[in-house]
PDB file of C-alpha atoms in Angstrom:
ATOM      1  CA  GLN Y 234     -57.397   1.277  29.363  1.00 82.00           C
ATOM      2  CA  SER Y 235     -56.046  -0.069  26.095  1.00 91.00           C
ATOM      3  CA  ALA Y 236     -57.753  -2.828  24.159  1.00 95.00           C
ATOM      4  CA  LEU Y 237     -55.956  -6.134  23.895  1.00 98.00           C
ATOM      5  CA  THR Y 238     -54.305  -6.760  20.512  1.00 98.00           C
ATOM      6  CA  GLN Y 239     -55.682  -9.432  18.207  1.00 98.00           C
ATOM      7  CA  PRO Y 240     -55.034 -10.055  14.502  1.00 98.00           C
ATOM      8  CA  ALA Y 241     -57.824  -8.596  12.389  1.00 98.00           C
ATOM      9  CA  SER Y 242     -58.312 -11.816  10.478  1.00 98.00           C
ATOM     10  CA  VAL Y 243     -57.193 -15.433  10.201  1.00 98.00           C
ATOM     11  CA  SER Y 244     -58.206 -18.159   7.790  1.00 98.00           C
ATOM     12  CA  GLY Y 245     -57.884 -21.873   7.322  1.00 98.00           C
ATOM     13  CA  PHE Y 246     -59.220 -24.839   5.408  1.00 98.00           C
ATOM     14  CA  PRO Y 247     -61.665 -27.344   6.875  1.00 98.00           C
ATOM     15  CA  GLY Y 248     -59.867 -29.882   9.030  1.00 98.00           C
ATOM     16  CA  GLN Y 249     -56.884 -27.633   9.686  1.00 98.00           C
ATOM     17  CA  SER Y 250     -55.948 -25.977  12.971  1.00 98.00           C
ATOM     18  CA  ILE Y 251     -55.687 -22.245  13.490  1.00 98.00           C
ATOM     19  CA  THR Y 252     -54.496 -20.104  16.389  1.00 98.00           C
ATOM     20  CA  ILE Y 253     -55.623 -16.601  17.334  1.00 98.00           C
ATOM     21  CA  SER Y 254     -53.370 -14.528  19.577  1.00 98.00           C
ATOM     22  CA  CYS Y 255     -54.368 -11.950  22.169  1.00 98.00           C
ATOM     23  CA  THR Y 256     -51.615  -9.701  23.472  1.00 98.00           C
ATOM     24  CA  GLY Y 257     -51.864  -7.472  26.504  1.00 98.00           C
ATOM     25  CA  SER Y 258     -49.566  -6.480  29.332  1.00 98.00           C
ATOM     26  CA  SER Y 259     -48.495  -7.539  32.797  1.00 97.00           C
ATOM     27  CA  SER Y 260     -51.484  -5.534  34.103  1.00 97.00           C
ATOM     28  CA  ASP Y 261     -54.008  -7.747  32.403  1.00 98.00           C
ATOM     29  CA  VAL Y 262     -53.276 -10.904  30.378  1.00 98.00           C
ATOM     30  CA  GLY Y 263     -49.857 -11.489  31.919  1.00 98.00           C
ATOM     31  CA  GLY Y 264     -50.899 -10.768  35.467  1.00 97.00           C
ATOM     32  CA  TYR Y 265     -53.928 -13.008  35.901  1.00 97.00           C
ATOM     33  CA  ASP Y 266     -55.280 -16.325  34.681  1.00 97.00           C
ATOM     34  CA  TYR Y 267     -58.563 -14.625  33.853  1.00 97.00           C
ATOM     35  CA  VAL Y 268     -58.525 -14.602  30.059  1.00 98.00           C
ATOM     36  CA  SER Y 269     -61.654 -15.649  28.230  1.00 98.00           C
ATOM     37  CA  TRP Y 270     -62.720 -16.049  24.617  1.00 98.00           C
ATOM     38  CA  ASN Y 271     -66.086 -15.319  23.052  1.00 98.00           C
ATOM     39  CA  GLN Y 272     -67.390 -16.442  19.661  1.00 98.00           C
ATOM     40  CA  GLN Y 273     -69.822 -14.233  17.746  1.00 98.00           C
ATOM     41  CA  HIS Y 274     -71.632 -15.247  14.575  1.00 98.00           C
ATOM     42  CA  PRO Y 275     -73.004 -12.445  12.347  1.00 97.00           C
ATOM     43  CA  GLY Y 276     -76.075 -10.809  13.821  1.00 97.00           C
ATOM     44  CA  LYS Y 277     -75.895 -12.915  16.982  1.00 98.00           C
ATOM     45  CA  ALA Y 278     -74.900 -12.318  20.574  1.00 98.00           C
ATOM     46  CA  PRO Y 279     -71.437 -13.455  21.642  1.00 98.00           C
ATOM     47  CA  LYS Y 280     -71.021 -16.842  23.306  1.00 98.00           C
ATOM     48  CA  LEU Y 281     -68.393 -17.812  25.870  1.00 98.00           C
ATOM     49  CA  ILE Y 282     -66.161 -20.643  24.628  1.00 98.00           C
ATOM     50  CA  ILE Y 283     -63.105 -20.430  26.919  1.00 98.00           C
ATOM     51  CA  PHE Y 284     -62.685 -18.964  30.422  1.00 98.00           C
ATOM     52  CA  ASP Y 285     -59.840 -18.857  32.942  1.00 97.00           C
ATOM     53  CA  VAL Y 286     -57.342 -19.195  30.047  1.00 98.00           C
ATOM     54  CA  ASN Y 287     -58.081 -22.831  29.204  1.00 98.00           C
ATOM     55  CA  LYS Y 288     -61.402 -23.983  30.652  1.00 98.00           C
ATOM     56  CA  ARG Y 289     -64.386 -24.830  28.454  1.00 98.00           C
ATOM     57  CA  PRO Y 290     -67.995 -24.244  29.507  1.00 97.00           C
ATOM     58  CA  SER Y 291     -70.252 -27.256  29.381  1.00 96.00           C
ATOM     59  CA  GLY Y 292     -71.320 -28.017  25.827  1.00 96.00           C
ATOM     60  CA  VAL Y 293     -68.411 -26.323  24.068  1.00 98.00           C
ATOM     61  CA  SER Y 294     -66.517 -28.581  21.669  1.00 98.00           C
ATOM     62  CA  ASP Y 295     -63.101 -29.826  22.755  1.00 98.00           C
ATOM     63  CA  ARG Y 296     -61.821 -28.619  19.389  1.00 98.00           C
ATOM     64  CA  PHE Y 297     -61.516 -25.249  21.129  1.00 98.00           C
ATOM     65  CA  SER Y 298     -58.558 -24.826  23.480  1.00 98.00           C
ATOM     66  CA  GLY Y 299     -56.827 -21.936  25.196  1.00 98.00           C
ATOM     67  CA  SER Y 300     -53.364 -21.228  26.505  1.00 98.00           C
ATOM     68  CA  LYS Y 301     -51.215 -18.371  27.750  1.00 98.00           C
ATOM     69  CA  SER Y 302     -47.539 -17.480  27.715  1.00 98.00           C
ATOM     70  CA  GLY Y 303     -46.408 -14.260  29.317  1.00 98.00           C
ATOM     71  CA  ASN Y 304     -48.569 -11.380  28.144  1.00 98.00           C
ATOM     72  CA  THR Y 305     -50.064 -13.303  25.204  1.00 98.00           C
ATOM     73  CA  ALA Y 306     -53.026 -15.654  25.298  1.00 98.00           C
ATOM     74  CA  SER Y 307     -54.017 -17.904  22.428  1.00 98.00           C
ATOM     75  CA  LEU Y 308     -57.124 -19.658  21.176  1.00 98.00           C
ATOM     76  CA  THR Y 309     -56.609 -22.751  19.046  1.00 98.00           C
ATOM     77  CA  ILE Y 310     -59.358 -24.319  16.980  1.00 98.00           C
ATOM     78  CA  SER Y 311     -58.527 -27.770  15.696  1.00 98.00           C
ATOM     79  CA  GLY Y 312     -60.355 -29.731  13.003  1.00 98.00           C
ATOM     80  CA  LEU Y 313     -61.733 -26.495  11.554  1.00 98.00           C
ATOM     81  CA  GLN Y 314     -65.389 -26.668  10.503  1.00 98.00           C
ATOM     82  CA  THR Y 315     -67.465 -24.296   8.399  1.00 98.00           C
ATOM     83  CA  GLU Y 316     -69.602 -23.402  11.419  1.00 98.00           C
ATOM     84  CA  ASP Y 317     -66.489 -22.065  13.159  1.00 98.00           C
ATOM     85  CA  GLU Y 318     -66.523 -19.091  10.782  1.00 98.00           C
ATOM     86  CA  ALA Y 319     -67.222 -16.180  13.135  1.00 98.00           C
ATOM     87  CA  ASP Y 320     -65.641 -13.298  15.018  1.00 98.00           C
ATOM     88  CA  TYR Y 321     -63.611 -14.159  18.108  1.00 98.00           C
ATOM     89  CA  TYR Y 322     -62.948 -11.798  21.001  1.00 98.00           C
ATOM     90  CA  CYS Y 323     -60.592 -12.283  23.913  1.00 98.00           C
ATOM     91  CA  SER Y 324     -61.115 -10.509  27.215  1.00 98.00           C
ATOM     92  CA  SER Y 325     -59.104 -10.170  30.392  1.00 98.00           C
ATOM     93  CA  PHE Y 326     -59.450  -9.003  33.966  1.00 97.00           C
ATOM     94  CA  THR Y 327     -57.120  -6.103  34.766  1.00 97.00           C
ATOM     95  CA  SER Y 328     -55.239  -4.770  37.769  1.00 96.00           C
ATOM     96  CA  SER Y 329     -57.648  -1.809  37.848  1.00 95.00           C
ATOM     97  CA  ILE Y 330     -60.493  -4.243  38.625  1.00 95.00           C
ATOM     98  CA  THR Y 331     -61.935  -3.715  35.169  1.00 97.00           C
ATOM     99  CA  LEU Y 332     -62.434  -5.898  32.118  1.00 98.00           C
ATOM    100  CA  VAL Y 333     -60.975  -5.274  28.668  1.00 98.00           C
ATOM    101  CA  PHE Y 334     -61.668  -6.856  25.281  1.00 98.00           C
ATOM    102  CA  GLY Y 335     -59.467  -7.456  22.306  1.00 98.00           C
ATOM    103  CA  GLY Y 336     -60.351  -5.817  19.009  1.00 98.00           C
ATOM    104  CA  GLY Y 337     -61.700  -9.069  17.607  1.00 98.00           C
ATOM    105  CA  THR Y 338     -60.523 -11.511  14.934  1.00 98.00           C
ATOM    106  CA  LYS Y 339     -62.555 -12.570  11.922  1.00 98.00           C
ATOM    107  CA  LEU Y 340     -62.084 -16.261  11.155  1.00 98.00           C
ATOM    108  CA  THR Y 341     -62.722 -17.318   7.571  1.00 98.00           C
ATOM    109  CA  VAL Y 342     -63.025 -21.005   6.718  1.00 98.00           C
ATOM    110  CA  LEU Y 343     -61.818 -21.321   3.148  1.00 97.00           C
TER     111      LEU Y 343
ATOM    112  CA  GLN N  12     -81.268 -22.203  32.166  1.00 79.00           C
ATOM    113  CA  LEU N  13     -80.816 -18.562  33.024  1.00 89.00           C
ATOM    114  CA  GLN N  14     -81.707 -16.084  30.277  1.00 94.00           C
ATOM    115  CA  LEU N  15     -81.265 -12.344  29.968  1.00 96.00           C
ATOM    116  CA  GLN N  16     -83.478  -9.908  28.109  1.00 97.00           C
ATOM    117  CA  GLU N  17     -82.563  -6.302  27.406  1.00 97.00           C
ATOM    118  CA  SER N  18     -84.990  -3.497  26.706  1.00 97.00           C
ATOM    119  CA  GLY N  19     -84.319   0.053  25.656  1.00 95.00           C
ATOM    120  CA  PRO N  20     -85.684   3.106  23.823  1.00 95.00           C
ATOM    121  CA  GLY N  21     -84.338   2.284  20.346  1.00 95.00           C
ATOM    122  CA  LEU N  22     -83.736   5.946  19.525  1.00 98.00           C
ATOM    123  CA  VAL N  23     -82.229   8.645  21.737  1.00 98.00           C
ATOM    124  CA  LYS N  24     -81.463  12.283  20.922  1.00 98.00           C
ATOM    125  CA  PRO N  25     -77.951  13.689  21.384  1.00 98.00           C
ATOM    126  CA  SER N  26     -77.264  15.130  24.863  1.00 98.00           C
ATOM    127  CA  GLU N  27     -80.096  13.059  26.402  1.00 98.00           C
ATOM    128  CA  THR N  28     -79.761  10.177  28.868  1.00 98.00           C
ATOM    129  CA  LEU N  29     -80.015   6.588  27.643  1.00 98.00           C
ATOM    130  CA  SER N  30     -81.738   4.120  29.971  1.00 98.00           C
ATOM    131  CA  LEU N  31     -81.555   0.364  29.512  1.00 98.00           C
ATOM    132  CA  ASN N  32     -83.028  -2.494  31.515  1.00 97.00           C
ATOM    133  CA  CYS N  33     -82.027  -6.158  31.724  1.00 97.00           C
ATOM    134  CA  VAL N  34     -84.446  -8.763  33.065  1.00 96.00           C
ATOM    135  CA  VAL N  35     -83.049 -11.961  34.529  1.00 94.00           C
ATOM    136  CA  LEU N  36     -85.286 -14.888  33.552  1.00 93.00           C
ATOM    137  CA  GLY N  37     -85.055 -18.260  35.264  1.00 89.00           C
ATOM    138  CA  GLY N  38     -82.957 -16.908  38.095  1.00 87.00           C
ATOM    139  CA  SER N  39     -81.972 -13.809  40.026  1.00 86.00           C
ATOM    140  CA  MET N  40     -79.035 -11.817  41.261  1.00 87.00           C
ATOM    141  CA  SER N  41     -77.785 -13.766  44.262  1.00 87.00           C
ATOM    142  CA  SER N  42     -74.740 -15.319  45.887  1.00 82.00           C
ATOM    143  CA  THR N  43     -74.771 -18.026  43.209  1.00 84.00           C
ATOM    144  CA  HIS N  44     -75.030 -15.465  40.416  1.00 86.00           C
ATOM    145  CA  PRO N  45     -73.383 -12.422  41.981  1.00 93.00           C
ATOM    146  CA  TYR N  46     -71.938 -10.446  39.050  1.00 96.00           C
ATOM    147  CA  TRP N  47     -73.786  -8.825  36.151  1.00 96.00           C
ATOM    148  CA  GLY N  48     -72.726  -6.366  33.499  1.00 98.00           C
ATOM    149  CA  TRP N  49     -73.261  -4.304  30.377  1.00 98.00           C
ATOM    150  CA  ILE N  50     -71.267  -4.457  27.147  1.00 98.00           C
ATOM    151  CA  ARG N  51     -71.794  -2.576  23.898  1.00 98.00           C
ATOM    152  CA  GLN N  52     -70.855  -3.020  20.250  1.00 98.00           C
ATOM    153  CA  PRO N  53     -71.010  -0.132  17.744  1.00 98.00           C
ATOM    154  CA  PRO N  54     -72.159  -1.203  14.276  1.00 98.00           C
ATOM    155  CA  GLY N  55     -69.379  -3.116  12.520  1.00 97.00           C
ATOM    156  CA  LYS N  56     -66.995  -2.719  15.452  1.00 98.00           C
ATOM    157  CA  GLY N  57     -65.759  -4.671  18.445  1.00 98.00           C
ATOM    158  CA  LEU N  58     -67.016  -5.252  21.971  1.00 98.00           C
ATOM    159  CA  GLU N  59     -66.561  -2.737  24.775  1.00 98.00           C
ATOM    160  CA  TRP N  60     -67.152  -3.519  28.452  1.00 98.00           C
ATOM    161  CA  ILE N  61     -69.149  -0.748  30.142  1.00 98.00           C
ATOM    162  CA  ALA N  62     -69.796  -1.705  33.772  1.00 98.00           C
ATOM    163  CA  THR N  63     -70.309  -4.508  36.291  1.00 98.00           C
ATOM    164  CA  ILE N  64     -72.481  -4.669  39.400  1.00 97.00           C
ATOM    165  CA  SER N  65     -72.535  -7.253  42.177  1.00 94.00           C
ATOM    166  CA  TYR N  66     -75.689  -8.438  43.879  1.00 90.00           C
ATOM    167  CA  VAL N  67     -74.604  -6.574  47.033  1.00 91.00           C
ATOM    168  CA  GLY N  68     -74.283  -3.384  45.035  1.00 93.00           C
ATOM    169  CA  HIS N  69     -70.570  -2.996  44.353  1.00 96.00           C
ATOM    170  CA  THR N  70     -69.988  -1.287  41.003  1.00 97.00           C
ATOM    171  CA  TYR N  71     -67.091  -1.216  38.559  1.00 98.00           C
ATOM    172  CA  TYR N  72     -66.804   0.975  35.451  1.00 98.00           C
ATOM    173  CA  ASN N  73     -64.811   1.315  32.261  1.00 98.00           C
ATOM    174  CA  PRO N  74     -62.659   4.393  32.995  1.00 97.00           C
ATOM    175  CA  SER N  75     -63.589   5.919  29.643  1.00 97.00           C
ATOM    176  CA  LEU N  76     -67.304   5.837  30.519  1.00 98.00           C
ATOM    177  CA  ARG N  77     -67.211   6.225  34.298  1.00 97.00           C
ATOM    178  CA  SER N  78     -68.260   9.889  34.272  1.00 97.00           C
ATOM    179  CA  ARG N  79     -71.408   9.188  32.229  1.00 98.00           C
ATOM    180  CA  ALA N  80     -72.468   5.653  33.161  1.00 98.00           C
ATOM    181  CA  THR N  81     -74.491   4.425  36.140  1.00 98.00           C
ATOM    182  CA  ILE N  82     -75.264   0.751  36.699  1.00 98.00           C
ATOM    183  CA  SER N  83     -77.869  -0.199  39.281  1.00 97.00           C
ATOM    184  CA  ARG N  84     -79.945  -3.156  40.412  1.00 94.00           C
ATOM    185  CA  ASP N  85     -83.510  -3.555  41.537  1.00 88.00           C
ATOM    186  CA  THR N  86     -84.089  -4.650  45.121  1.00 79.00           C
ATOM    187  CA  SER N  87     -86.066  -7.600  43.796  1.00 83.00           C
ATOM    188  CA  MET N  88     -82.768  -8.788  42.269  1.00 79.00           C
ATOM    189  CA  SER N  89     -84.662  -9.705  39.121  1.00 89.00           C
ATOM    190  CA  HIS N  90     -83.326  -6.961  36.919  1.00 93.00           C
ATOM    191  CA  PHE N  91     -80.557  -4.412  36.606  1.00 96.00           C
ATOM    192  CA  SER N  92     -80.160  -1.217  34.629  1.00 97.00           C
ATOM    193  CA  LEU N  93     -77.742   1.112  32.876  1.00 98.00           C
ATOM    194  CA  ARG N  94     -78.019   4.848  32.459  1.00 98.00           C
ATOM    195  CA  LEU N  95     -75.661   6.682  30.108  1.00 98.00           C
ATOM    196  CA  SER N  96     -75.854  10.460  30.174  1.00 98.00           C
ATOM    197  CA  SER N  97     -74.969  13.111  27.598  1.00 98.00           C
ATOM    198  CA  VAL N  98     -75.060  10.664  24.701  1.00 98.00           C
ATOM    199  CA  THR N  99     -73.565  11.417  21.293  1.00 98.00           C
ATOM    200  CA  VAL N 100     -73.676   9.597  17.966  1.00 98.00           C
ATOM    201  CA  ALA N 101     -70.613   7.665  19.144  1.00 98.00           C
ATOM    202  CA  ASP N 102     -72.841   5.906  21.681  1.00 98.00           C
ATOM    203  CA  THR N 103     -74.860   4.279  18.900  1.00 98.00           C
ATOM    204  CA  ALA N 104     -74.429   0.560  19.465  1.00 98.00           C
ATOM    205  CA  VAL N 105     -75.988  -2.774  20.283  1.00 98.00           C
ATOM    206  CA  TYR N 106     -76.058  -2.961  24.063  1.00 98.00           C
ATOM    207  CA  TYR N 107     -75.792  -6.379  25.702  1.00 98.00           C
ATOM    208  CA  CYS N 108     -76.335  -7.384  29.309  1.00 98.00           C
ATOM    209  CA  ALA N 109     -74.508 -10.414  30.643  1.00 97.00           C
ATOM    210  CA  ASP N 110     -74.175 -12.768  33.587  1.00 96.00           C
ATOM    211  CA  LEU N 111     -70.564 -12.533  34.766  1.00 96.00           C
ATOM    212  CA  GLY N 112     -70.827 -15.587  36.972  1.00 91.00           C
ATOM    213  CA  ILE N 113     -69.327 -16.313  40.364  1.00 91.00           C
ATOM    214  CA  VAL N 114     -66.113 -14.292  40.100  1.00 92.00           C
ATOM    215  CA  GLY N 115     -67.069 -11.595  37.599  1.00 93.00           C
ATOM    216  CA  ARG N 116     -64.106 -12.208  35.313  1.00 96.00           C
ATOM    217  CA  ASP N 117     -65.875 -13.447  32.161  1.00 96.00           C
ATOM    218  CA  PHE N 118     -69.205 -13.279  30.366  1.00 97.00           C
ATOM    219  CA  GLN N 119     -71.000 -16.541  31.111  1.00 96.00           C
ATOM    220  CA  GLU N 120     -74.356 -15.763  29.500  1.00 96.00           C
ATOM    221  CA  TRP N 121     -75.352 -12.954  27.154  1.00 98.00           C
ATOM    222  CA  GLY N 122     -78.659 -11.336  26.353  1.00 98.00           C
ATOM    223  CA  GLN N 123     -79.687 -11.019  22.704  1.00 98.00           C
ATOM    224  CA  GLY N 124     -78.783  -7.331  22.657  1.00 98.00           C
ATOM    225  CA  THR N 125     -80.757  -4.182  21.929  1.00 98.00           C
ATOM    226  CA  LEU N 126     -79.832  -1.580  19.312  1.00 98.00           C
ATOM    227  CA  VAL N 127     -79.738   2.013  20.472  1.00 98.00           C
ATOM    228  CA  THR N 128     -79.356   4.737  17.875  1.00 98.00           C
ATOM    229  CA  VAL N 129     -78.396   8.258  18.879  1.00 98.00           C
ATOM    230  CA  SER N 130     -79.758  10.707  16.358  1.00 97.00           C
ATOM    231  CA  SER N 131     -81.616  13.994  16.263  1.00 96.00           C
TER     232      SER N 131
END
């Protein structure tokens, strides 16, 4: 199975909004509302921040939001803060009853 | 709050079998927490899903690792394991176990990870 496609890096200034894309196919992202996003700080385990395209687990800031259009899902972070600097990975359920990750996006807060 | 704790050998020789264990603390594999899995991350690289197991024993594998990976659970439902055979240096990674929640479509809780190095 092929990894989902994410930009290698994005950046923004504190207070701004940024969006990270995650592109797959009709067999994964486009076919199911089972896209999730994980945040990983250096040297730490990943943490779930969005599931089922646009749902937030308890305790996750509402500055994080998710959406999907066709075969592309997106994560938007509004009111960017320095602690948002991390790697972000999307994942999706697939028609083969497997899970697949994106390659990851490094967010730099300028 | 459910927590996960991985344990592993740290160092494995090429061609040997890697065995990892994940203990579920503060809970167990059950109908309320039915799906569990393994994910790995080579140094400096991205995440790769390896396998998922349900509390009734159904298993699902990454096609690229299916021939070498075996995920299993203990009958006590308090821990689950991963075996990866015929390892090479490409299998060097931090291995994470995770709670995949009710429907097994996302990674609800992660363990802290354990580094496994494949080297002679």
